[in-house]
Coordinates of C-alpha atoms and ligand atoms in Angstrom, one line a residue:
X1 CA -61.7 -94.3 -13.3
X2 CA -64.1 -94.7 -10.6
X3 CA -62.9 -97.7 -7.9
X4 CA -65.9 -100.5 -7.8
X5 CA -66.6 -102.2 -4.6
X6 CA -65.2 -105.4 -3.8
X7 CA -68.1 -107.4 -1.9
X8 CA -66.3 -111.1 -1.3
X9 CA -63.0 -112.5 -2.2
X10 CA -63.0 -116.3 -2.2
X11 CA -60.3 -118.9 -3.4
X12 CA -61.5 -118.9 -7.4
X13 CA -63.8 -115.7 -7.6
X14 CA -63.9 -112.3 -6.4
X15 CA -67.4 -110.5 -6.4
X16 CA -68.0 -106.6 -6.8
X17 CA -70.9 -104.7 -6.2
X18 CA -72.5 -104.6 -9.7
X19 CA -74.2 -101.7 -12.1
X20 CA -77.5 -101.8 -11.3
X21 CA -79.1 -102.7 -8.0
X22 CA -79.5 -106.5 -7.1
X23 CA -76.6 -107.5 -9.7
X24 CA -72.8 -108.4 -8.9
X25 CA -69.9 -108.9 -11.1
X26 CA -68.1 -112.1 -10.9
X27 CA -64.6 -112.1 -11.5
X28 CA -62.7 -115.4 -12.2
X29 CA -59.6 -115.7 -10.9
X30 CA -56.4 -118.0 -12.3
X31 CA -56.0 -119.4 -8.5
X32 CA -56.5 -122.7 -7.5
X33 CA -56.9 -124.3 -4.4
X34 CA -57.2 -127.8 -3.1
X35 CA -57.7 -129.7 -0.4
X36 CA -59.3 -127.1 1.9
X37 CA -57.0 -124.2 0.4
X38 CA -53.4 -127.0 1.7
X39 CA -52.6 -127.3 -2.4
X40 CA -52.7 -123.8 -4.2
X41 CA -51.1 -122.2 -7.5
X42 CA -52.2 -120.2 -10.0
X43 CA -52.8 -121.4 -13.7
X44 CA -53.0 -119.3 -16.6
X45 CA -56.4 -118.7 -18.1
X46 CA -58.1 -120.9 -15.9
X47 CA -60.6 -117.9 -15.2
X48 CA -60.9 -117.3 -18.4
X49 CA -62.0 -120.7 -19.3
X50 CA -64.1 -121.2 -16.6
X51 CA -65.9 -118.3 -17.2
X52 CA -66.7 -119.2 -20.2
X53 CA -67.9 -123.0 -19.4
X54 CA -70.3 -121.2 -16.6
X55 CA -71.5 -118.8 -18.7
X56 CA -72.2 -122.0 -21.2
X57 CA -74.0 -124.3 -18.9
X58 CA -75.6 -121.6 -16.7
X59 CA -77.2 -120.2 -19.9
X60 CA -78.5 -123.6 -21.5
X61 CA -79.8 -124.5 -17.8
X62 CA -81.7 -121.1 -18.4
X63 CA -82.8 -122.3 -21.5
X64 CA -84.3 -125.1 -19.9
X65 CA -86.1 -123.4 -17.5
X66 CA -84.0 -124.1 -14.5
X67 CA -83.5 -120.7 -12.8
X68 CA -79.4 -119.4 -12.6
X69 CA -77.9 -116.6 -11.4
X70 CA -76.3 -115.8 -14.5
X71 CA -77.4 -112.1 -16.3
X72 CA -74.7 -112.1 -19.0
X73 CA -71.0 -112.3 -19.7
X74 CA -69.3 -108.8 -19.3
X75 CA -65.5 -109.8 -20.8
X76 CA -62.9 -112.1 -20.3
X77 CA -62.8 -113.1 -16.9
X78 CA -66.3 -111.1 -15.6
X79 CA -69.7 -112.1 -15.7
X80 CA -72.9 -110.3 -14.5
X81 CA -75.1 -112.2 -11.6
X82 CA -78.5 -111.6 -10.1
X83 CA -77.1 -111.2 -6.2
X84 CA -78.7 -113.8 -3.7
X85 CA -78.4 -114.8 -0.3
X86 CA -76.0 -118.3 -0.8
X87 CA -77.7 -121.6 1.2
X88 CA -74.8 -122.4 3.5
X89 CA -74.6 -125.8 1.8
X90 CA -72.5 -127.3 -1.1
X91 CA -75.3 -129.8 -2.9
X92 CA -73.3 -132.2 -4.6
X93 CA -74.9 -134.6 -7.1
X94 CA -73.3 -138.6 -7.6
X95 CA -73.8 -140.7 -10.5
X96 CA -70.2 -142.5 -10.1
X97 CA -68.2 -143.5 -7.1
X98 CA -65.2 -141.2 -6.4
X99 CA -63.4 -138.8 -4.3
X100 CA -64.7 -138.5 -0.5
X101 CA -67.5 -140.9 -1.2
X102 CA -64.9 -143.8 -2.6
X103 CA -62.8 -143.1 0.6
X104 CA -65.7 -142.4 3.5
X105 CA -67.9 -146.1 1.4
X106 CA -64.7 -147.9 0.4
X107 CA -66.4 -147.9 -3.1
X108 CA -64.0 -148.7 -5.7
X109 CA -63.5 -144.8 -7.8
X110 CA -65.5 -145.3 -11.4
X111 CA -68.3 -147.6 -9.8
X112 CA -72.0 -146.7 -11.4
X113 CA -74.3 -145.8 -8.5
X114 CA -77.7 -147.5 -8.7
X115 CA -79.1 -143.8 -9.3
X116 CA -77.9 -140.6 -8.7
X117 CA -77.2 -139.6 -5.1
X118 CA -77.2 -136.2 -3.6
X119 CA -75.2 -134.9 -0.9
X120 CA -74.7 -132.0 1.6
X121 CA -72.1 -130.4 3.0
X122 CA -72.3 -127.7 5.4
X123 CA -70.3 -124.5 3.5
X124 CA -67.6 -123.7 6.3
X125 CA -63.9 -123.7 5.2
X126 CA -62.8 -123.6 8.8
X127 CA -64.4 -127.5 9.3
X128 CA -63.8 -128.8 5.6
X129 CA -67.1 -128.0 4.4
X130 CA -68.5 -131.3 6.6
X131 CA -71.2 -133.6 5.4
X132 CA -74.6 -133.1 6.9
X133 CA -77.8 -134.5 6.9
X134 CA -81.3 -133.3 6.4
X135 CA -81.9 -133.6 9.8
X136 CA -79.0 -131.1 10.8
X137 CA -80.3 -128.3 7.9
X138 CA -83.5 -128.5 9.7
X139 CA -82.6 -128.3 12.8
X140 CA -79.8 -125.5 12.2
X141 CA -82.2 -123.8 10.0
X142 CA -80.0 -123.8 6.9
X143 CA -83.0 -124.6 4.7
X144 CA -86.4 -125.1 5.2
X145 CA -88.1 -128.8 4.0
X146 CA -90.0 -127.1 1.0
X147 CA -86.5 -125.4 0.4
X148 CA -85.0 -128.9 0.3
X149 CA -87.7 -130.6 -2.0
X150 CA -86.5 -127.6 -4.4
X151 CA -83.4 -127.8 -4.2
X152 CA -83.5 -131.7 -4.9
X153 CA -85.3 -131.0 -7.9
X154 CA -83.5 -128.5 -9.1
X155 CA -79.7 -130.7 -8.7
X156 CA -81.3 -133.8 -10.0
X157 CA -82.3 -131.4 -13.5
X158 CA -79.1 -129.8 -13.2
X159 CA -77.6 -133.8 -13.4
X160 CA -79.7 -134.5 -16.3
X161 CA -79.0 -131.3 -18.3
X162 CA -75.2 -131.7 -17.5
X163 CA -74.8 -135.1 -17.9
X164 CA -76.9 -135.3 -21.3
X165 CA -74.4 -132.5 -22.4
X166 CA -71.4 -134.3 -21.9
X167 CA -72.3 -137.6 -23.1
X168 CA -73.1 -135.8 -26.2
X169 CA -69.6 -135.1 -26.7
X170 CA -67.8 -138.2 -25.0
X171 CA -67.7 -137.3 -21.7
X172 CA -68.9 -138.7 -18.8
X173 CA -70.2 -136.4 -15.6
X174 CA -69.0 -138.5 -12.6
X175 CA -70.2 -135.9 -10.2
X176 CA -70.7 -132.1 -9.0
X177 CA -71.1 -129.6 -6.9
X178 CA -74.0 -126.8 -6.8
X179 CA -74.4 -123.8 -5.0
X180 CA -78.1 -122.4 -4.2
X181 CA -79.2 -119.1 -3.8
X182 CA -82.2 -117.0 -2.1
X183 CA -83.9 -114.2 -4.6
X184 CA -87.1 -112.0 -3.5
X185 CA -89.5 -111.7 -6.3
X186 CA -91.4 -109.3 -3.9
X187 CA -93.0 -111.0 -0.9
X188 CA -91.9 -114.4 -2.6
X189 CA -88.8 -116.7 -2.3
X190 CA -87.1 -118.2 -5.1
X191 CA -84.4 -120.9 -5.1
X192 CA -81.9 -120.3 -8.3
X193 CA -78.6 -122.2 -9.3
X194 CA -75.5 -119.6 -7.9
X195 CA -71.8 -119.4 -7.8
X196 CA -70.5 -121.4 -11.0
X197 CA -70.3 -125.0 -13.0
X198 CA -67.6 -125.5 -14.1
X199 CA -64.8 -128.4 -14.7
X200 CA -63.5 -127.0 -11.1
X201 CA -66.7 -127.9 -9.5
X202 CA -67.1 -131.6 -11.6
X203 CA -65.5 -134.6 -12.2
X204 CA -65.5 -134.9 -15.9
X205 CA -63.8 -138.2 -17.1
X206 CA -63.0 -139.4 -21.3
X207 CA -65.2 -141.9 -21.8
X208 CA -63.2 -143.9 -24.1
X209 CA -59.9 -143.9 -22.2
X210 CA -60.9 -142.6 -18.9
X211 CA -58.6 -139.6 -18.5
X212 CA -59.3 -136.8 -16.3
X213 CA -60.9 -133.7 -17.5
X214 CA -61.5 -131.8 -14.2
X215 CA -60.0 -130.6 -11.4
X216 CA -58.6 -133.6 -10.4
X217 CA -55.8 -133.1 -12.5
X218 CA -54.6 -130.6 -10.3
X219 CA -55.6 -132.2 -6.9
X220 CA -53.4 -135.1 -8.1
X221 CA -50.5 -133.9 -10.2
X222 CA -52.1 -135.3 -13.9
X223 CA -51.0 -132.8 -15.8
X224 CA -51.9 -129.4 -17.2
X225 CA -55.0 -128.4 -16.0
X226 CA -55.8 -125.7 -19.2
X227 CA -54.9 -128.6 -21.3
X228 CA -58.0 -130.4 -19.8
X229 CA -60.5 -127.3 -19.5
X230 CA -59.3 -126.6 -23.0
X231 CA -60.4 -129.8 -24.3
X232 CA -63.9 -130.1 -22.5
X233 CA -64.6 -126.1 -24.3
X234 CA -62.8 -127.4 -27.4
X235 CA -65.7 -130.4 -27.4
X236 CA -68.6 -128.5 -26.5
X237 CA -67.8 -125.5 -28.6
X238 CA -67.5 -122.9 -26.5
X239 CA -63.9 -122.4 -27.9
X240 CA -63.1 -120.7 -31.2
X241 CA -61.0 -123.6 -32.5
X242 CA -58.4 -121.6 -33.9
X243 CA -58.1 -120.4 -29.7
X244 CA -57.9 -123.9 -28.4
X245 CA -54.0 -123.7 -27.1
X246 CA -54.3 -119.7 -26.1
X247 CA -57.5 -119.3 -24.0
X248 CA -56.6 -116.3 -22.6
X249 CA -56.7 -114.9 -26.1
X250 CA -60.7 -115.0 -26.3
X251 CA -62.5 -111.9 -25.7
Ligands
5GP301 P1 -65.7 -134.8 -3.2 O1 -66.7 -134.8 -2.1 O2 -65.6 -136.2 -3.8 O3 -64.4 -134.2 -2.9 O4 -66.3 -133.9 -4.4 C1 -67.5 -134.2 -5.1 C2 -67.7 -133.2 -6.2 O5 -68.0 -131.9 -5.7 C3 -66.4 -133.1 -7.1 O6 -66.9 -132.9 -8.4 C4 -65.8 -131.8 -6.5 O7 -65.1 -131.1 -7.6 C5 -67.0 -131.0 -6.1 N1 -66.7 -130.2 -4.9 C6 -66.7 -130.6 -3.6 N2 -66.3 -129.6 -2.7 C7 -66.0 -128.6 -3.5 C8 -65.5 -127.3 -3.2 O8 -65.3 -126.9 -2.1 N3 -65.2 -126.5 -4.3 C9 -65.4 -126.9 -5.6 N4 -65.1 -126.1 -6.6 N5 -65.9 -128.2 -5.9 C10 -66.2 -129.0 -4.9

């Protein structure tokens, strides 16, 4: 069997040099990681989950008319993605106090925001992916200013799409985190949603009761974290229910 090329191993995904030109396959890994790589195990069927909830969301936003990376789901763990240059930011989108904002604001977790607010971190594992402003990806050069009016509107439609879809079946989206990417439609630059969304990337929280659906349940010892990405699938359908308790079962 002919070896394919590994391109980029990161702490959830591994990407290899895809079939045709300007694709990449994106393999989802069982490993999770938290606080800046400090927390780590792995979890069975994670991957396979969340390659199914990004294949989910990625296609609807696609749907809708917000541009993705996402080609189409090749098996299990692997999906196939346009390649792009990655925006050396982490855009993360705010409709409810919590994690770094609740600590750096002293903004009680759970607390509405008086509209969404977006954030941006500088993409750099070595300095904790810090927050910047749009004043530093200027003058760094990160993104240009039209490149930031797009990529506002395209995590503010992101927030509506996602959060519509989870209210629809209980849930509420407390916040996220986007990547961007770069693709050349000939002489011309397009900005398109990359890397995943998926509950590692959001805080998902029961709207009834309040309990933890995301990643947080690993960060902070809540419980079992395929329980929780189980549940969200199991809700939104993306799970065969007879599957629900043995994710790594789907094909
Ligand atoms: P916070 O800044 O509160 O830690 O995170 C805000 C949101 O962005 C949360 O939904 C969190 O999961 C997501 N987020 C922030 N940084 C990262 C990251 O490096 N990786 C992933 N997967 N999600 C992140």
């Amino acid at each position: 069997m002919a070896r394919r090329k590994k391109i980029y191993e990161g702490k959830a995904k591994i990407l290899y040099e895809g079939p045709e030109p300007g694709t990449i396959v994106q393999y989802f890994k069982d490993d999770a990681t938290a606080f800046n790589a400090e927390k780590k195990d792995v979890i069975d069927g994670k991957g396979v989950l969340n390659n199914r909830l990004s294949e989910f969301f990625m296609t609807g936003l696609n749907q809708i008319g917000v541009p993705t990376h996402f080609i189409r789901r090749l098996n299990m763990r692997e999906q196939l993605v346009r390649n792009c240059e990655i925006v050396p930011l982490e855009v993360i989108v705010r409709n409810y106090a919590a994690g770094t904002m609740s600590k750096r604001l002293g903004i009680a977790e759970g607390t509405q925001l008086p509209r969404p607010i977006v954030e941006y971190c500088y993409k750099d594992d070595a300095l904790g992916d810090p927050l910047v402003t749009e004043e530093h990806i200027a003058a760094f050069g990160w993104a240009s200013q039209q490149d930031m009016d797009d990529i506002l509107s395209l995590a503010l439609r992101v927030n509506d799409f996602m959060s519509g879809m989870m209210l629809a079946v209980g849930i509420r989206l407390v916040d996220f985190k986007i990547e961007i990417g770069r693709v050349f439609d000939g002489d011309f630059q397009r900005l398109i949603v990359a890397d995943e969304i998926s509950p590692d990337s959001c805080r998902l929280w029961d709207i009834e009761t309040g309990q933890k659906l995301d990643k947080d349940v690993f960060r902070r010892d809540l419980g079992s974290l395929t329980d929780a990405y189980s549940e969200v699938a199991r809700r939104l359908g993306v799970l065969p229910k007879s599957n629900v308790a043995k994710p790594t079962l789907i094909n």
